[in-house]
Tab-separated table of C-alpha atoms and ligand atoms in Angstrom:
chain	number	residue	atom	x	y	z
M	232	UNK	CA	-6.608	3.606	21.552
M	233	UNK	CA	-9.639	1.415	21.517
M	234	UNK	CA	-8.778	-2.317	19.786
M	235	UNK	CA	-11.108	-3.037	16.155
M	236	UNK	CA	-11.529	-5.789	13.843
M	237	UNK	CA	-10.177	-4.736	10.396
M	238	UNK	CA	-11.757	-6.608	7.363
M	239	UNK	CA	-9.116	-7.442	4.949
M	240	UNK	CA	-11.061	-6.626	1.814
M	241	UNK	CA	-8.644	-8.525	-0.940
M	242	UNK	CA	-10.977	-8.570	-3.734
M	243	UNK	CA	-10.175	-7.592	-7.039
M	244	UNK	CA	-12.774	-4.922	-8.078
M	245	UNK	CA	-14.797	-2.129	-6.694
M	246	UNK	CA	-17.787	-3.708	-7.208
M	247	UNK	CA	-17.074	-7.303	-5.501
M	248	UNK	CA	-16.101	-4.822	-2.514
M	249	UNK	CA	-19.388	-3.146	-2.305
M	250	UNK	CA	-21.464	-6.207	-3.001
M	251	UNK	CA	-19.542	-8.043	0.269
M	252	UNK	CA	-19.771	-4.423	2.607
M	253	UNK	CA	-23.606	-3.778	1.381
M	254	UNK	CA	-24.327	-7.018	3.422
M	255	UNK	CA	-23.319	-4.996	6.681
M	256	UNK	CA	-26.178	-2.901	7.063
M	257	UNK	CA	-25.962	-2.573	11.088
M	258	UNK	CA	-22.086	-1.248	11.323
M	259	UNK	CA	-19.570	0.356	9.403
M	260	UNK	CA	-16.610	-1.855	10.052
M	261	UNK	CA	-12.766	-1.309	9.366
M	262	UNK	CA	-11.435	-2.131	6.196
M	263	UNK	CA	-8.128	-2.894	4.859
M	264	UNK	CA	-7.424	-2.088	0.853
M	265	UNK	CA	-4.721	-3.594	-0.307
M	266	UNK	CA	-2.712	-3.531	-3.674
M	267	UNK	CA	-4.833	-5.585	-5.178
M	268	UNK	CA	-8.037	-3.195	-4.892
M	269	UNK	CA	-6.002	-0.440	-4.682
M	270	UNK	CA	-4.065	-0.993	-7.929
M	271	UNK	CA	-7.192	-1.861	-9.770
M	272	UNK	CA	-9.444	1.092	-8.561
M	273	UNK	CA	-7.225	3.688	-7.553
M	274	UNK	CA	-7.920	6.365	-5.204
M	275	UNK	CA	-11.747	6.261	-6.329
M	276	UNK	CA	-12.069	3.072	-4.097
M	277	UNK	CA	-10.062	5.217	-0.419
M	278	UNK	CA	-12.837	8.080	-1.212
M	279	UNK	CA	-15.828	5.932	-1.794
M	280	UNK	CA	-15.144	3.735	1.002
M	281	UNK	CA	-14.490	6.710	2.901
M	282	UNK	CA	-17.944	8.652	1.754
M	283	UNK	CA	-19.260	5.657	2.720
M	284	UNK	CA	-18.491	5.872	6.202
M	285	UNK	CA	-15.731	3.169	6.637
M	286	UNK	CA	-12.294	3.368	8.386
M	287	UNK	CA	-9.480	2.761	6.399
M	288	UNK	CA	-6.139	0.947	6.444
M	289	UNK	CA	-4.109	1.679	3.179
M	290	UNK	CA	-1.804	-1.391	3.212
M	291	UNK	CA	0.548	-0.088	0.152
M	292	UNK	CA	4.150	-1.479	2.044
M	293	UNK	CA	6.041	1.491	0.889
M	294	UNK	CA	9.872	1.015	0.445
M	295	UNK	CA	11.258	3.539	-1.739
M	296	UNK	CA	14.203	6.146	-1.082
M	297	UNK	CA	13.681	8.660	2.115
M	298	UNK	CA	12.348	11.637	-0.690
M	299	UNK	CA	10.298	9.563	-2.891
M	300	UNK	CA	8.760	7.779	0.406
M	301	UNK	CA	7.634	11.247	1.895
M	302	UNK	CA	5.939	12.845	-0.906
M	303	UNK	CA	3.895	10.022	-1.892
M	304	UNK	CA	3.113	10.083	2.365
M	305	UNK	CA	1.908	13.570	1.467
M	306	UNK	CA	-0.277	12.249	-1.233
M	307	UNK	CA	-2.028	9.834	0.854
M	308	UNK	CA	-2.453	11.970	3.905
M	309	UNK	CA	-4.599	13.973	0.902
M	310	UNK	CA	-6.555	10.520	0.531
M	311	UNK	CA	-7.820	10.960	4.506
M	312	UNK	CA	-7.062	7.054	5.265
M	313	UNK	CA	-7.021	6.398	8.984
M	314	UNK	CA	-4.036	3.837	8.713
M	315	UNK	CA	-1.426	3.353	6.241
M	316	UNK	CA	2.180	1.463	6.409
M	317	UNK	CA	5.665	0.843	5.122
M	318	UNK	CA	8.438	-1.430	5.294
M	319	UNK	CA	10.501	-0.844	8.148
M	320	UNK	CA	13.659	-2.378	6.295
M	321	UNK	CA	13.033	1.504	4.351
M	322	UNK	CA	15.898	2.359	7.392
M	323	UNK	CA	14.945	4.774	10.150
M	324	UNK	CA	15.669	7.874	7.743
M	325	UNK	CA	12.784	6.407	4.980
M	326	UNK	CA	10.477	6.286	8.365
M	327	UNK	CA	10.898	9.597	9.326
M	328	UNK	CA	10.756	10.856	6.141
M	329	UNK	CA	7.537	9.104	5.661
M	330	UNK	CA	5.980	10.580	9.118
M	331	UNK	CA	6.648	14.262	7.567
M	332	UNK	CA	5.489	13.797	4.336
M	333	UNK	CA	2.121	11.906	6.108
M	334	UNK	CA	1.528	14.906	8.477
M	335	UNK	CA	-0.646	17.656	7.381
M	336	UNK	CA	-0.591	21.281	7.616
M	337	UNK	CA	-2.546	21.312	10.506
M	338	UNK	CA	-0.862	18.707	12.261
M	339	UNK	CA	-3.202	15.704	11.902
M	340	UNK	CA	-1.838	12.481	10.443
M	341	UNK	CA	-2.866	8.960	9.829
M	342	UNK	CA	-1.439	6.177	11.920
M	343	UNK	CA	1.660	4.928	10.653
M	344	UNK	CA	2.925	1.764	11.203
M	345	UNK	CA	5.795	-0.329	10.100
M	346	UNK	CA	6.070	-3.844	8.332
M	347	UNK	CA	8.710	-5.700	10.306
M	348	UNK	CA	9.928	-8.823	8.776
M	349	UNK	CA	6.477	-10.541	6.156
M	350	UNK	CA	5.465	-13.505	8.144
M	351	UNK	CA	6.039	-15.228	4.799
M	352	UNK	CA	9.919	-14.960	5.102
M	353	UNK	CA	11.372	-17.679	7.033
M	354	UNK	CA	14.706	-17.257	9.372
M	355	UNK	CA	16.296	-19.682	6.654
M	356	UNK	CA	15.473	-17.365	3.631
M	357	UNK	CA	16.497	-14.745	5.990
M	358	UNK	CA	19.907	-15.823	6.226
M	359	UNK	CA	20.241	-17.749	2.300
M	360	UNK	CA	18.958	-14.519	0.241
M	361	UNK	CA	18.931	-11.529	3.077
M	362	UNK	CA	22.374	-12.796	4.539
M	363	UNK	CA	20.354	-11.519	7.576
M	364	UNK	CA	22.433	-13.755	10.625
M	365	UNK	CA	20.332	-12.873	13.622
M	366	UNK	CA	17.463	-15.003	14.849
M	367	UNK	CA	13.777	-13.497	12.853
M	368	UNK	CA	12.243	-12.448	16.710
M	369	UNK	CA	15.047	-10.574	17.439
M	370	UNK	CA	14.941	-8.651	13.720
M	371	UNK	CA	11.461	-8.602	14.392
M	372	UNK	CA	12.321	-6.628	17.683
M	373	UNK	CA	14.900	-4.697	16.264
M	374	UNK	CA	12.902	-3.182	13.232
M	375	UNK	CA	10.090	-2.473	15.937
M	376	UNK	CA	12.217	-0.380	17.920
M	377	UNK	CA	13.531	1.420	15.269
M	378	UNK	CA	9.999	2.307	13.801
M	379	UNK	CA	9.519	3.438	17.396
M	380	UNK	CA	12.663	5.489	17.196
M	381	UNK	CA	11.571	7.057	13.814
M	382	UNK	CA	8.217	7.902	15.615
M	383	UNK	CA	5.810	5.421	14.095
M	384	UNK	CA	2.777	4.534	15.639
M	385	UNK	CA	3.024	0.687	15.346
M	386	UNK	CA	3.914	-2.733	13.567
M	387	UNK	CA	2.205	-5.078	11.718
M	388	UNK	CA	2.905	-8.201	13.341
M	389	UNK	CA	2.586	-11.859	14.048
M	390	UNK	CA	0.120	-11.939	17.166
M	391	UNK	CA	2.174	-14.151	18.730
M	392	UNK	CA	4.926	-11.863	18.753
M	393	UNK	CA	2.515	-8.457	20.242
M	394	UNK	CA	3.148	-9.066	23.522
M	395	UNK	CA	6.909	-9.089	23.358
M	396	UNK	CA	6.336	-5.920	20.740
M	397	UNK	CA	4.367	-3.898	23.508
M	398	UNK	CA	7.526	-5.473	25.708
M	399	UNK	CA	9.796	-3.578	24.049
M	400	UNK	CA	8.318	-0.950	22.352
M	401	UNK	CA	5.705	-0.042	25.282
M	402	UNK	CA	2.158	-0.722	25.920
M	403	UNK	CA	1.030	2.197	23.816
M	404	UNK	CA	3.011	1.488	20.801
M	405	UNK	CA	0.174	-0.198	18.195
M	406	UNK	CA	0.209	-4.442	17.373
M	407	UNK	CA	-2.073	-4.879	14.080
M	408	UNK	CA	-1.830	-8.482	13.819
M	409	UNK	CA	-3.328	-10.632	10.853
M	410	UNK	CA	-2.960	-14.622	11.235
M	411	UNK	CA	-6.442	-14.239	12.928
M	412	UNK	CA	-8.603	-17.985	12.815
M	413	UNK	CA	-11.741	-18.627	14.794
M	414	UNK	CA	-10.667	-21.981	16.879
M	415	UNK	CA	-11.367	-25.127	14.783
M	416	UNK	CA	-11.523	-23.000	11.661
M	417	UNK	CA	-9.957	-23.464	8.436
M	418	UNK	CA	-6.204	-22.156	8.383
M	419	UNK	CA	-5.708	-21.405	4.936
M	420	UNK	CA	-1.862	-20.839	3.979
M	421	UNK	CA	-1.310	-19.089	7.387
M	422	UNK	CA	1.097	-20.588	10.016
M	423	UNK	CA	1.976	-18.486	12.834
M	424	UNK	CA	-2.246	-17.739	13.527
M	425	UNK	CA	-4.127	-17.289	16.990
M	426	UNK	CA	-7.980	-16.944	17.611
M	427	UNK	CA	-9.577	-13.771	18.122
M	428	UNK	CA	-9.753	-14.405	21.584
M	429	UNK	CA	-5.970	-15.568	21.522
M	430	UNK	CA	-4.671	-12.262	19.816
M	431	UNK	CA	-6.858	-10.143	22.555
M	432	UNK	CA	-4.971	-12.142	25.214
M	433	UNK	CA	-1.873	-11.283	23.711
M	434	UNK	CA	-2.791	-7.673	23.683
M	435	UNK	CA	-2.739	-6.984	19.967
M	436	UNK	CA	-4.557	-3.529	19.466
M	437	UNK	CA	-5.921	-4.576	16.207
M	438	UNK	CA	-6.636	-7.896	14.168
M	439	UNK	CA	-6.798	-7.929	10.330
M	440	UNK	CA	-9.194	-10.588	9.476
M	441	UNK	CA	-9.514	-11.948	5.681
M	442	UNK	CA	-11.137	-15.369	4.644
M	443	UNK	CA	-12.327	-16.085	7.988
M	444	UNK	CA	-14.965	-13.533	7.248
M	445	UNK	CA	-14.867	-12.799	3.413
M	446	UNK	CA	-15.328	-16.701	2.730
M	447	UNK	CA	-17.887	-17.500	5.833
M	448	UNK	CA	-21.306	-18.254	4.825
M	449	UNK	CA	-22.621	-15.390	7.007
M	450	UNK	CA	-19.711	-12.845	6.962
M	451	UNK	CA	-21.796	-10.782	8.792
M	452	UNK	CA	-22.320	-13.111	11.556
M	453	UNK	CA	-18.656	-13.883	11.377
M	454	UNK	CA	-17.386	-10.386	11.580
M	455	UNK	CA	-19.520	-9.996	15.114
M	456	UNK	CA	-18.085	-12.993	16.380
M	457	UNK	CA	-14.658	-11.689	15.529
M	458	UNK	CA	-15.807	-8.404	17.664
M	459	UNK	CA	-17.623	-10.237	20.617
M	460	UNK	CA	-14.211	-12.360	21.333
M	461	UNK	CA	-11.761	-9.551	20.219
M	462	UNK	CA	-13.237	-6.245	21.160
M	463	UNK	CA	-16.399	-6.881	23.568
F	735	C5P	O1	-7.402	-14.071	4.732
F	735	C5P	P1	-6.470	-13.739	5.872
F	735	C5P	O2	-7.165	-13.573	7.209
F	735	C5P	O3	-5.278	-14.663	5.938
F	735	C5P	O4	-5.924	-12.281	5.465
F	735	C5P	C1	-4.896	-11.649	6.180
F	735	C5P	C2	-4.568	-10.342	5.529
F	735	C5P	O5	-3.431	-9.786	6.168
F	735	C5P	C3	-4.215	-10.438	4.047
F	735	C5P	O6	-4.655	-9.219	3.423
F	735	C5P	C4	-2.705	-10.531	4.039
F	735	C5P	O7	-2.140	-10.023	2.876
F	735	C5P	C5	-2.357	-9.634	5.242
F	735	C5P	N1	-1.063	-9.892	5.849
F	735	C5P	C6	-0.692	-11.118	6.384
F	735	C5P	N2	0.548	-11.290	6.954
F	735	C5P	C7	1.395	-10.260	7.013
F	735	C5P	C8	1.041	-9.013	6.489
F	735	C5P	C9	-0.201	-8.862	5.908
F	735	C5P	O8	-1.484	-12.057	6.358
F	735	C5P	N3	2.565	-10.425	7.596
Protein backbone atom coordinates (compact mmCIF):
# COMPACT_ATOMS: atom_id res chain seq x y z
CA UNK A 1 0.00 0.00 0.00
CA UNK A 2 2.00 2.96 -1.11
CA UNK A 3 1.88 6.02 1.76
CA UNK A 4 0.02 9.67 0.21
CA UNK A 5 -0.56 13.02 1.45
CA UNK A 6 -4.35 13.59 1.79
CA UNK A 7 -5.48 17.31 1.56
CA UNK A 8 -8.06 17.95 4.09
CA UNK A 9 -10.32 20.10 1.95
CA UNK A 10 -12.64 21.75 4.94
CA UNK A 11 -14.10 24.47 3.01
CA UNK A 12 -17.54 25.28 2.96
CA UNK A 13 -18.63 25.32 -0.75
CA UNK A 14 -17.97 23.64 -4.00
CA UNK A 15 -16.65 26.43 -5.46
CA UNK A 16 -13.93 27.55 -2.68
CA UNK A 17 -12.88 23.74 -3.30
CA UNK A 18 -12.26 24.08 -6.92
CA UNK A 19 -10.77 27.53 -6.77
CA UNK A 20 -7.95 26.01 -4.03
CA UNK A 21 -7.50 22.37 -6.31
CA UNK A 22 -7.43 24.48 -9.80
CA UNK A 23 -4.08 25.86 -8.37
CA UNK A 24 -2.62 22.19 -8.68
CA UNK A 25 -2.19 21.94 -12.21
CA UNK A 26 0.92 19.36 -12.10
CA UNK A 27 -0.84 16.47 -9.79
CA UNK A 28 -4.02 15.25 -8.80
CA UNK A 29 -3.58 14.95 -5.09
CA UNK A 30 -5.76 13.11 -2.36
CA UNK A 31 -8.50 14.80 -0.91
CA UNK A 32 -10.46 14.46 2.16
CA UNK A 33 -14.38 15.83 2.11
CA UNK A 34 -15.65 16.18 5.14
CA UNK A 35 -19.18 17.06 6.60
CA UNK A 36 -18.78 20.31 6.09
CA UNK A 37 -18.43 20.09 2.10
CA UNK A 38 -20.18 17.13 2.09
CA UNK A 39 -23.32 18.39 3.86
CA UNK A 40 -23.35 21.51 1.82
CA UNK A 41 -22.82 19.93 -1.71
CA UNK A 42 -23.90 16.55 -1.46
CA UNK A 43 -22.87 13.77 -3.55
CA UNK A 44 -22.39 16.31 -6.58
CA UNK A 45 -19.05 17.37 -4.85
CA UNK A 46 -17.65 12.89 -4.42
CA UNK A 47 -18.55 12.75 -8.38
CA UNK A 48 -17.04 15.96 -9.50
CA UNK A 49 -14.02 15.55 -7.55
CA UNK A 50 -13.97 12.16 -8.75
CA UNK A 51 -14.52 13.17 -12.71
CA UNK A 52 -11.96 15.28 -11.94
CA UNK A 53 -9.44 12.81 -11.35
CA UNK A 54 -8.90 13.05 -7.50
CA UNK A 55 -8.76 10.28 -4.82
CA UNK A 56 -11.15 10.45 -2.27
CA UNK A 57 -11.52 10.03 1.49
CA UNK A 58 -15.27 10.39 2.58
CA UNK A 59 -14.73 11.32 6.26
CA UNK A 60 -18.67 11.03 7.26
CA UNK A 61 -17.79 9.16 11.04
CA UNK A 62 -20.70 6.90 10.73
CA UNK A 63 -22.23 5.62 14.07
CA UNK A 64 -25.63 4.47 13.60
CA UNK A 65 -27.26 0.93 14.41
CA UNK A 66 -25.52 -2.30 12.59
CA UNK A 67 -28.65 -2.09 9.65
CA UNK A 68 -28.85 1.53 9.18
CA UNK A 69 -24.80 1.62 9.12
CA UNK A 70 -24.66 -1.00 6.19
CA UNK A 71 -27.07 0.31 3.79
CA UNK A 72 -25.93 3.75 3.82
CA UNK A 73 -22.16 1.70 3.29
CA UNK A 74 -23.98 0.44 0.21
CA UNK A 75 -24.86 3.89 -0.83
CA UNK A 76 -21.46 5.20 -0.72
CA UNK A 77 -19.71 2.25 -2.25
CA UNK A 78 -22.30 3.62 -5.26
CA UNK A 79 -20.41 7.10 -4.76
CA UNK A 80 -16.86 5.19 -5.91
CA UNK A 81 -14.81 7.02 -2.94
CA UNK A 82 -11.46 5.36 -2.40
CA UNK A 83 -11.65 5.80 1.51
CA UNK A 84 -14.41 6.25 3.81
CA UNK A 85 -14.74 5.69 7.84
CA UNK A 86 -16.78 5.14 10.96
CA UNK A 87 -16.65 5.24 14.54
CA UNK A 88 -15.28 2.25 15.93
CA UNK A 89 -17.27 2.80 19.32
CA UNK A 90 -20.34 1.58 16.43
CA UNK A 91 -19.22 -2.09 18.30
CA UNK A 92 -17.64 -4.80 16.18
CA UNK A 93 -21.23 -5.89 14.82
CA UNK A 94 -21.85 -1.96 13.31
CA UNK A 95 -18.18 -2.66 11.64
CA UNK A 96 -18.96 -5.63 10.03
CA UNK A 97 -22.09 -4.62 9.06
CA UNK A 98 -20.58 -1.62 7.52
CA UNK A 99 -17.81 -3.80 5.50
CA UNK A 100 -20.92 -5.73 3.77
CA UNK A 101 -22.98 -3.05 3.02
CA UNK A 102 -19.49 -1.15 1.52
CA UNK A 103 -18.62 -4.21 -0.68
CA UNK A 104 -19.94 -4.39 -4.10
CA UNK A 105 -21.34 -6.99 -6.22
CA UNK A 106 -18.26 -7.69 -7.71
CA UNK A 107 -16.28 -7.73 -4.75
CA UNK A 108 -14.44 -4.38 -4.83
CA UNK A 109 -14.74 -2.05 -1.86
CA UNK A 110 -13.36 1.16 -0.59
CA UNK A 111 -10.93 1.17 2.29
CA UNK A 112 -12.55 1.23 5.48
CA UNK A 113 -11.17 2.44 8.40
CA UNK A 114 -12.20 3.08 11.92
CA UNK A 115 -12.24 6.30 14.19
CA UNK A 116 -10.75 5.17 17.48
CA UNK A 117 -11.10 7.55 20.27
CA UNK A 118 -11.29 11.84 18.46
CA UNK A 119 -8.00 13.21 19.49
CA UNK A 120 -10.23 15.96 20.88
CA UNK A 121 -11.48 13.74 23.83
CA UNK A 122 -9.22 13.79 26.68
CA UNK A 123 -8.66 10.59 29.17
CA UNK A 124 -10.43 12.97 31.81
CA UNK A 125 -13.64 13.50 29.67
CA UNK A 126 -13.18 9.92 28.99
CA UNK A 127 -13.74 8.87 32.37
CA UNK A 128 -16.27 12.21 33.67
CA UNK A 129 -18.92 11.81 30.64
CA UNK A 130 -17.86 8.22 28.92
CA UNK A 131 -17.33 6.59 32.48
CA UNK A 132 -14.65 5.00 30.19
CA UNK A 133 -11.90 3.80 33.29
CA UNK A 134 -9.05 2.54 31.17
CA UNK A 135 -6.09 4.67 30.20
CA UNK A 136 -7.07 6.55 26.28
CA UNK A 137 -3.79 4.42 24.55
CA UNK A 138 -5.00 1.40 25.69
CA UNK A 139 -8.87 2.24 24.34
CA UNK A 140 -7.09 3.51 21.54
CA UNK A 141 -5.53 -0.08 21.15
CA UNK A 142 -8.46 -1.83 22.01
CA UNK A 143 -10.91 -0.18 19.41
CA UNK A 144 -7.98 -0.82 16.82
CA UNK A 145 -8.00 -4.37 17.33
CA UNK A 146 -11.44 -4.73 17.22
CA UNK A 147 -11.78 -2.80 13.82
CA UNK A 148 -9.13 -5.34 12.87
CA UNK A 149 -11.30 -8.13 14.15
CA UNK A 150 -14.39 -6.76 12.23
CA UNK A 151 -12.07 -6.72 9.09
CA UNK A 152 -11.39 -3.04 8.61
CA UNK A 153 -8.65 -1.84 6.76
CA UNK A 154 -7.31 0.79 9.26
CA UNK A 155 -7.62 3.66 11.96
CA UNK A 156 -7.53 7.10 11.94
CA UNK A 157 -5.08 7.96 14.43
CA UNK A 158 -2.80 10.18 16.39
CA UNK A 159 0.70 9.68 14.56
CA UNK A 160 2.22 9.30 17.58
CA UNK A 161 0.26 6.42 18.41
CA UNK A 162 0.88 4.45 14.49
CA UNK A 163 3.63 2.72 15.46
CA UNK A 164 2.17 1.01 18.48
CA UNK A 165 -1.17 0.62 16.04
CA UNK A 166 0.95 -1.34 13.34
CA UNK A 167 2.32 -3.04 16.88
CA UNK A 168 -0.68 -4.48 17.50
CA UNK A 169 -2.70 -4.58 14.69
CA UNK A 170 0.27 -5.58 12.15
CA UNK A 171 2.36 -3.76 9.74
CA UNK A 172 -0.24 -4.01 7.02
CA UNK A 173 -3.14 -2.79 8.94
CA UNK A 174 -3.55 1.17 7.60
CA UNK A 175 -2.41 4.47 10.14
CA UNK A 176 -4.13 7.71 8.48
CA UNK A 177 -2.87 10.16 10.82
CA UNK A 178 -3.86 14.00 10.82
CA UNK A 179 -1.95 16.29 13.52
CA UNK A 180 0.53 16.77 10.56
CA UNK A 181 2.83 20.39 11.07
CA UNK A 182 5.87 21.23 9.01
CA UNK A 183 8.66 21.80 11.94
CA UNK A 184 8.54 25.43 13.20
CA UNK A 185 5.09 25.82 11.71
CA UNK A 186 2.06 27.19 13.14
CA UNK A 187 0.11 24.53 15.35
CA UNK A 188 -3.24 25.71 15.19
CA UNK A 189 -5.66 24.01 17.90
CA UNK A 190 -3.79 20.66 17.40
CA UNK A 191 -1.82 19.03 20.30
CA UNK A 192 -0.72 15.61 19.83
CA UNK A 193 1.04 16.76 16.03
CA UNK A 194 4.39 15.43 14.37
CA UNK A 195 6.13 16.70 11.10
CA UNK A 196 5.74 15.05 7.93
CA UNK A 197 8.95 13.63 8.28
CA UNK A 198 8.05 12.62 12.00
CA UNK A 199 4.74 10.72 11.01
CA UNK A 200 6.87 8.81 8.07
CA UNK A 201 9.26 7.76 10.86
CA UNK A 202 6.54 6.53 12.78
CA UNK A 203 5.28 4.56 9.88
CA UNK A 204 1.89 6.15 9.39
CA UNK A 205 0.63 4.98 5.85
CA UNK A 206 -1.13 8.17 5.29
CA UNK A 207 -1.12 11.89 6.64
CA UNK A 208 -4.23 14.14 6.41
CA UNK A 209 -2.93 17.57 6.06
CA UNK A 210 -5.36 20.77 6.50
CA UNK A 211 -4.16 24.43 7.22
CA UNK A 212 -0.66 23.62 6.80
CA UNK A 213 -1.43 23.59 3.14
CA UNK A 214 -4.96 25.19 2.66
CA UNK A 215 -3.67 28.42 4.61
CA UNK A 216 0.16 28.46 3.14
CA UNK A 217 0.87 31.18 0.82
CA UNK A 218 1.90 28.66 -1.88
CA UNK A 219 -0.27 25.57 -1.08
CA UNK A 220 1.09 24.16 -3.92
CA UNK A 221 4.57 24.44 -2.86
CA UNK A 222 3.45 23.29 0.53
CA UNK A 223 1.65 20.21 -0.55
CA UNK A 224 5.17 18.99 -2.38
CA UNK A 225 7.00 19.61 0.61
CA UNK A 226 4.51 17.56 2.54
CA UNK A 227 5.27 14.70 -0.28
CA UNK A 228 9.15 15.16 -0.54
CA UNK A 229 9.45 14.54 3.48
CA UNK A 230 6.43 12.09 3.72
CA UNK A 231 6.31 10.05 0.59
CA UNK A 232 9.71 10.65 -1.48
O1 LIG B 1 -5.98 21.71 9.43
P1 LIG B 1 -5.52 20.40 10.01
O2 LIG B 1 -4.23 19.87 9.40
O3 LIG B 1 -5.49 20.41 11.52
O4 LIG B 1 -6.68 19.38 9.56
C1 LIG B 1 -6.73 18.06 10.03
C2 LIG B 1 -7.95 17.38 9.49
O5 LIG B 1 -8.07 16.10 10.08
C3 LIG B 1 -9.26 18.11 9.78
O6 LIG B 1 -10.15 17.85 8.68
C4 LIG B 1 -9.77 17.45 11.05
O7 LIG B 1 -11.15 17.48 11.16
C5 LIG B 1 -9.29 16.00 10.82
N1 LIG B 1 -9.13 15.21 12.03
C6 LIG B 1 -8.29 15.56 13.08
N2 LIG B 1 -8.19 14.75 14.19
C7 LIG B 1 -8.89 13.62 14.26
C8 LIG B 1 -9.74 13.24 13.21
C9 LIG B 1 -9.84 14.07 12.11
O8 LIG B 1 -7.62 16.59 13.01
N3 LIG B 1 -8.75 12.84 15.31
Amino acid sequence: MGKDVIIACDFASAKDTFAFLDQFTGRKPYVKIGMELFYAEGPSIVRELKARGHKIFLDLKLHDIPNTVKKAMAVLSHLDVDMCNLHASGTVSMMEAALEGLTRPDGTRPLLIAVTQLTSTSEERMKTDLLIDQPIDKVVMHYAANAKKAGLDGVVCSPLEAGKVHDVCGKEFLTVTPGVRFAGGDVGDQSRITTPEGAKAIGSDYIVVGRPITAAADPVAAYERCVAEFVD
